[in-house]
Coordinates of C-alpha atoms in Angstrom, one line a residue:
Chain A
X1 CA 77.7 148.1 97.9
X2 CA 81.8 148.9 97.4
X3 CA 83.8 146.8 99.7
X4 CA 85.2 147.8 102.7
X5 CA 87.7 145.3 103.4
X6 CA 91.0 146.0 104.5
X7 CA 94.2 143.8 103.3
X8 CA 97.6 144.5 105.3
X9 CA 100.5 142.9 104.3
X10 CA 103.3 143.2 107.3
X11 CA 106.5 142.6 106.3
X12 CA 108.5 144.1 108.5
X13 CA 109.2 143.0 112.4
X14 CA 110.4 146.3 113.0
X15 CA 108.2 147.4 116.7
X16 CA 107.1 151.1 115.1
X17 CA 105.6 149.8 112.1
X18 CA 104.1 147.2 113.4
X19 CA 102.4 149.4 115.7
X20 CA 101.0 151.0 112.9
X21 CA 100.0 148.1 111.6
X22 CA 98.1 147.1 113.7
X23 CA 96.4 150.0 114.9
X24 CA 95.0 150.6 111.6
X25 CA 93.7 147.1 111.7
X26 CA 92.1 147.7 114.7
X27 CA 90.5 151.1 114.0
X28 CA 89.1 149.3 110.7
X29 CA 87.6 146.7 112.8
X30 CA 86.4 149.7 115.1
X31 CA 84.9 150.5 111.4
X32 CA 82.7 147.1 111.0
X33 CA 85.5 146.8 108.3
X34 CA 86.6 143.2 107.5
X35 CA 90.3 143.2 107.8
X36 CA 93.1 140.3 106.8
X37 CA 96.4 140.5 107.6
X38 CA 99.1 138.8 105.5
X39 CA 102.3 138.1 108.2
X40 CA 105.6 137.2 105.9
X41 CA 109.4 137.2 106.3
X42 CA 110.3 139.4 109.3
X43 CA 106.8 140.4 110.1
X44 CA 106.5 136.5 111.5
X45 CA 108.2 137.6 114.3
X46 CA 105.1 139.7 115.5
X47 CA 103.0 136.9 116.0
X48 CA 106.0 134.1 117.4
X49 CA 105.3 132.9 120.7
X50 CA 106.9 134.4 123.5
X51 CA 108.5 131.0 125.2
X52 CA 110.8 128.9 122.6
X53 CA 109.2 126.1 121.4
X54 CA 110.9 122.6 120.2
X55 CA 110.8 122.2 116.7
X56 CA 112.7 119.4 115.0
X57 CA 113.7 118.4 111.9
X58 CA 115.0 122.4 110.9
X59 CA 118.3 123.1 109.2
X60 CA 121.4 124.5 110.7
X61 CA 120.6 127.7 108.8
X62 CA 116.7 127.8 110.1
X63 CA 118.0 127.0 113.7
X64 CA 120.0 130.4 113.7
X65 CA 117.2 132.2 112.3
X66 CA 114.9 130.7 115.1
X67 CA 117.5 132.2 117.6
X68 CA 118.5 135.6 116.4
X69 CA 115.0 136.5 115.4
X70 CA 112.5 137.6 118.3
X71 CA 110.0 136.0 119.5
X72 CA 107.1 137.7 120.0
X73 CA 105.8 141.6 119.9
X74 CA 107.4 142.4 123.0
X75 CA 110.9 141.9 121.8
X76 CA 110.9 143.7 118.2
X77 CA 113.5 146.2 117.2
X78 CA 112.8 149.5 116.2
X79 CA 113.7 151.1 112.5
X80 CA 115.1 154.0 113.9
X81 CA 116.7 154.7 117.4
X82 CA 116.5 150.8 118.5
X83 CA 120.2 151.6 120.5
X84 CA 120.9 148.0 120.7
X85 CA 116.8 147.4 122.5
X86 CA 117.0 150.5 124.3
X87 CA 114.9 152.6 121.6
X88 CA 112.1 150.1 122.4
X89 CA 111.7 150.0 125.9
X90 CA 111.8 154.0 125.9
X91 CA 109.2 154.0 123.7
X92 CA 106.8 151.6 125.7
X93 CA 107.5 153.6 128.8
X94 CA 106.9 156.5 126.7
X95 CA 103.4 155.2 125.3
X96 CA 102.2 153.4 128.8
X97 CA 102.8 157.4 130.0
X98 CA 100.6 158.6 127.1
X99 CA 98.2 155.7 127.8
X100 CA 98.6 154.4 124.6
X101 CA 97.9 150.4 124.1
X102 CA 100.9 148.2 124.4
X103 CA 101.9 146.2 121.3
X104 CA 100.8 142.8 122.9
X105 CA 97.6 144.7 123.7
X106 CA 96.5 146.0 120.2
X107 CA 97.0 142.2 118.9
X108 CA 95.1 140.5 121.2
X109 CA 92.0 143.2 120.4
X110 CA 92.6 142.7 116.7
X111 CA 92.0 139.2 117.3
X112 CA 88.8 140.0 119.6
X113 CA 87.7 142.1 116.9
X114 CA 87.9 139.3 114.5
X115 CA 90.7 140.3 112.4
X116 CA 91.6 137.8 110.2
X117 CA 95.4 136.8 110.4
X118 CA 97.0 134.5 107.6
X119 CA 100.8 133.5 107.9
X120 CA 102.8 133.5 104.5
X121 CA 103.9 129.4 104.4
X122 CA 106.9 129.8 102.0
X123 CA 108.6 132.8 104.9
X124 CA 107.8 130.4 107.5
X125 CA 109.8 127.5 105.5
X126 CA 112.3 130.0 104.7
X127 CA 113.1 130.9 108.3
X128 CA 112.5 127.3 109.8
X129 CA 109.0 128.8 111.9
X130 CA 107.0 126.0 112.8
X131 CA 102.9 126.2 113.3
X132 CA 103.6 125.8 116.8
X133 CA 106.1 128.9 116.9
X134 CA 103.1 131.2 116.0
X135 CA 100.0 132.0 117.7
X136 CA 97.0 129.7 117.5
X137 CA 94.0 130.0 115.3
X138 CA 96.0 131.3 112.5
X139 CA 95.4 130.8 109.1
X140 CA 98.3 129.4 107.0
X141 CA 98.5 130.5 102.8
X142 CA 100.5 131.8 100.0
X143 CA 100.3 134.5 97.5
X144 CA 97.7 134.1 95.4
X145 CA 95.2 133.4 98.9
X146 CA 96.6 137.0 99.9
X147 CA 95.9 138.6 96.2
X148 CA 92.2 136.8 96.3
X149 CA 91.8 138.7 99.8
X150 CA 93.3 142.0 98.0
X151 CA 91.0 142.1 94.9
X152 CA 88.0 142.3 97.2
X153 CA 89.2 144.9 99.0
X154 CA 89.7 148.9 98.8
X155 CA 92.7 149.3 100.8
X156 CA 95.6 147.3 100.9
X157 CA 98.9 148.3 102.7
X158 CA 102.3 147.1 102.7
X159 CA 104.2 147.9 105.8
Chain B
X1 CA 74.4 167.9 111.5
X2 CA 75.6 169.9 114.3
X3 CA 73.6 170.7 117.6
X4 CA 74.4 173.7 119.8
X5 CA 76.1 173.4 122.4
X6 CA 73.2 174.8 125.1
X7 CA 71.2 171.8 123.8
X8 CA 74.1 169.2 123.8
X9 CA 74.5 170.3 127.4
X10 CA 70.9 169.8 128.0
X11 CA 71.0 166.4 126.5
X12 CA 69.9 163.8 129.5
X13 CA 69.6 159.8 129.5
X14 CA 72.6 159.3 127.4
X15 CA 74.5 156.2 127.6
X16 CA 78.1 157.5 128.9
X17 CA 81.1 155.8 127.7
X18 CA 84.1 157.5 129.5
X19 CA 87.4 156.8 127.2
X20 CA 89.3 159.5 129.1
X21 CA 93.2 158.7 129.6
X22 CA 93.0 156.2 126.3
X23 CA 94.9 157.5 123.1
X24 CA 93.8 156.6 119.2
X25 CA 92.4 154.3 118.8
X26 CA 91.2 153.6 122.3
X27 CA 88.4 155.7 122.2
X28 CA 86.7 154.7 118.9
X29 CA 87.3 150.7 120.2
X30 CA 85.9 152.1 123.2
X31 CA 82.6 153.4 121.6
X32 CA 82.5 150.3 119.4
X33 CA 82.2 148.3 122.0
X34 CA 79.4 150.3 123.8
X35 CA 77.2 149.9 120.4
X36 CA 75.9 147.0 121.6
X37 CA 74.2 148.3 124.7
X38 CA 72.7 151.0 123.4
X39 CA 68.9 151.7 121.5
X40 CA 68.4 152.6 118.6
X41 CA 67.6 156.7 118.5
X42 CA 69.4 157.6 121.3
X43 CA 72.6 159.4 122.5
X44 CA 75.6 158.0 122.8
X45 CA 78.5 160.3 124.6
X46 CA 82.0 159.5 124.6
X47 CA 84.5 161.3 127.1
X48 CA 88.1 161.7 125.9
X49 CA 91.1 163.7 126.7
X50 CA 92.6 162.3 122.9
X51 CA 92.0 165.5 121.0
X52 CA 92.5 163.3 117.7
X53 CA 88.8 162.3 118.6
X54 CA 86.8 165.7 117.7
X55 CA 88.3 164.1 113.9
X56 CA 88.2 160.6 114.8
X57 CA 84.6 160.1 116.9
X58 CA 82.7 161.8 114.1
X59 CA 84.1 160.0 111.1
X60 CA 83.5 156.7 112.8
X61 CA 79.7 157.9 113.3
X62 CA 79.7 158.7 109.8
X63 CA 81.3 155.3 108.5
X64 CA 78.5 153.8 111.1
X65 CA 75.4 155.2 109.8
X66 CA 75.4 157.4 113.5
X67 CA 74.4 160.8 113.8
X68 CA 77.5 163.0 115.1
X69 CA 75.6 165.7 117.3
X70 CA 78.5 167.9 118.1
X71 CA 81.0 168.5 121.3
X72 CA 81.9 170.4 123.6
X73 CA 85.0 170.6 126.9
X74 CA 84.4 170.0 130.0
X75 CA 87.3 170.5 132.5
X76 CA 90.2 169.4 130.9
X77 CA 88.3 166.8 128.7
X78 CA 86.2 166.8 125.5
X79 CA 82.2 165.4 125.5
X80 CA 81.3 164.1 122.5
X81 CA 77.7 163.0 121.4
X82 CA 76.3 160.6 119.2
X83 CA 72.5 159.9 118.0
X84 CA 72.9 155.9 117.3
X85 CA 71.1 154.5 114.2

């Protein structure tokens, strides 16, 4: 039988489309699909920790990236509208009116559901996240883990 | 397959699952998880005020192997059935 698996690369920290994101994961896992998704560069920050965590041994650049990036779903940025964090908490007033789930929500039932999630090692270098920055039970990899995941699936997005 | 609505109406001993208030995908995560707890060959119904879920409901059936029956509105909410694999 054709696959069904679902690869989603999220590359972007941006709240609204990592939303998306992860309501597609989570209506594929609805699905009995098996879904992985690939967290790299600013789509780390969906899955940081909420409380700062003491990391050593980082560079003066990674240190400011540690900083100015946020930690954790609940304080992403939107793509359009953000209005300096405004945008966001609107729109989670907006969608706790509309009874939709709450970022932090949609996660955590991805991760009931069994979605796989794999954290890109050479971003995390890059921006100086440590292991213990992100949540637990991940699984750490590079490209060609992601493209091994991709060719035995028949959807992959890039968002 | 679709049933008419006189017989949907009529159906009885069908395992509710009330996803009323939730928006996509809450009430296909909703049925999902009811799956479990219900037998083979009978009726599933699912209670939603999402109208995304006269779309979404049946193609998760589909995807499932389930048998959508059909719907129909209650006050101010949709009822839609299932026949579970």
């Amino acid at each position: 039988m054709e696959s069904t698996k679902k690869t989603i690369i999220l590359f972007s920290g941006d709240f609204d489309k990592v939303m998306a994101a992860f309501i597609i994961a989570n209506g594929a896992a609805a699905m009995d699909d098996e879904v992985v998704m690939f967290f790299t560069f600013w789509g780390l920050n969906a899955i940081r920790k909420e409380s700062p965590v003491q990391a050593p041994n980082k560079t003066f650049v990674q240190k400011m990236f540690g900083a100015m990036m946020p930690r954790g779903p609940k304080k992403l940025g939107m793509s359009k509208m953000n209005f300096a964090g405004m945008g966001p908490k609107l729109m989670q007033r907006e969608m706790k009116a509309q009874n939709v789930m709450s970022l932090p929500e949609l996660i955590e039932t991805a991760r009931e559901q069994g979605v796989k999630f794999i954290a890109c090692t050479m971003s995390m270098d890059v921006m100086g996240l440590s292991k213990d920055e992100l949540l637990d039970d991940i699984e750490y990899a590079g490209v060609a883990s992601y493209l091994g995941e991709a060719d035995e699936s028949n959807v992959n997005l890039f968002i | 397959m679709s049933v008419a609505v006189e017989e949907l109406k009529a159906l009885t001993n069908t395992t509710v699952v009330d996803a009323r208030g939730t928006s996509c995908p809450g009430p296909i995560l909703a049925a999902k998880k009811a799956v479990r707890g219900v037998s083979s060959g009978s009726v599933m119904e699912v209670l939603a005020t999402d109208s995304g879920t006269l779309k979404d409901l049946p193609a998760w059936a589909k995807k499932m192997g389930h048998e959508y029956l059909g719907h129909y509105e209650d006050s101010g909410y949709l009822r839609l059935f299932m026949k579970m694999k």
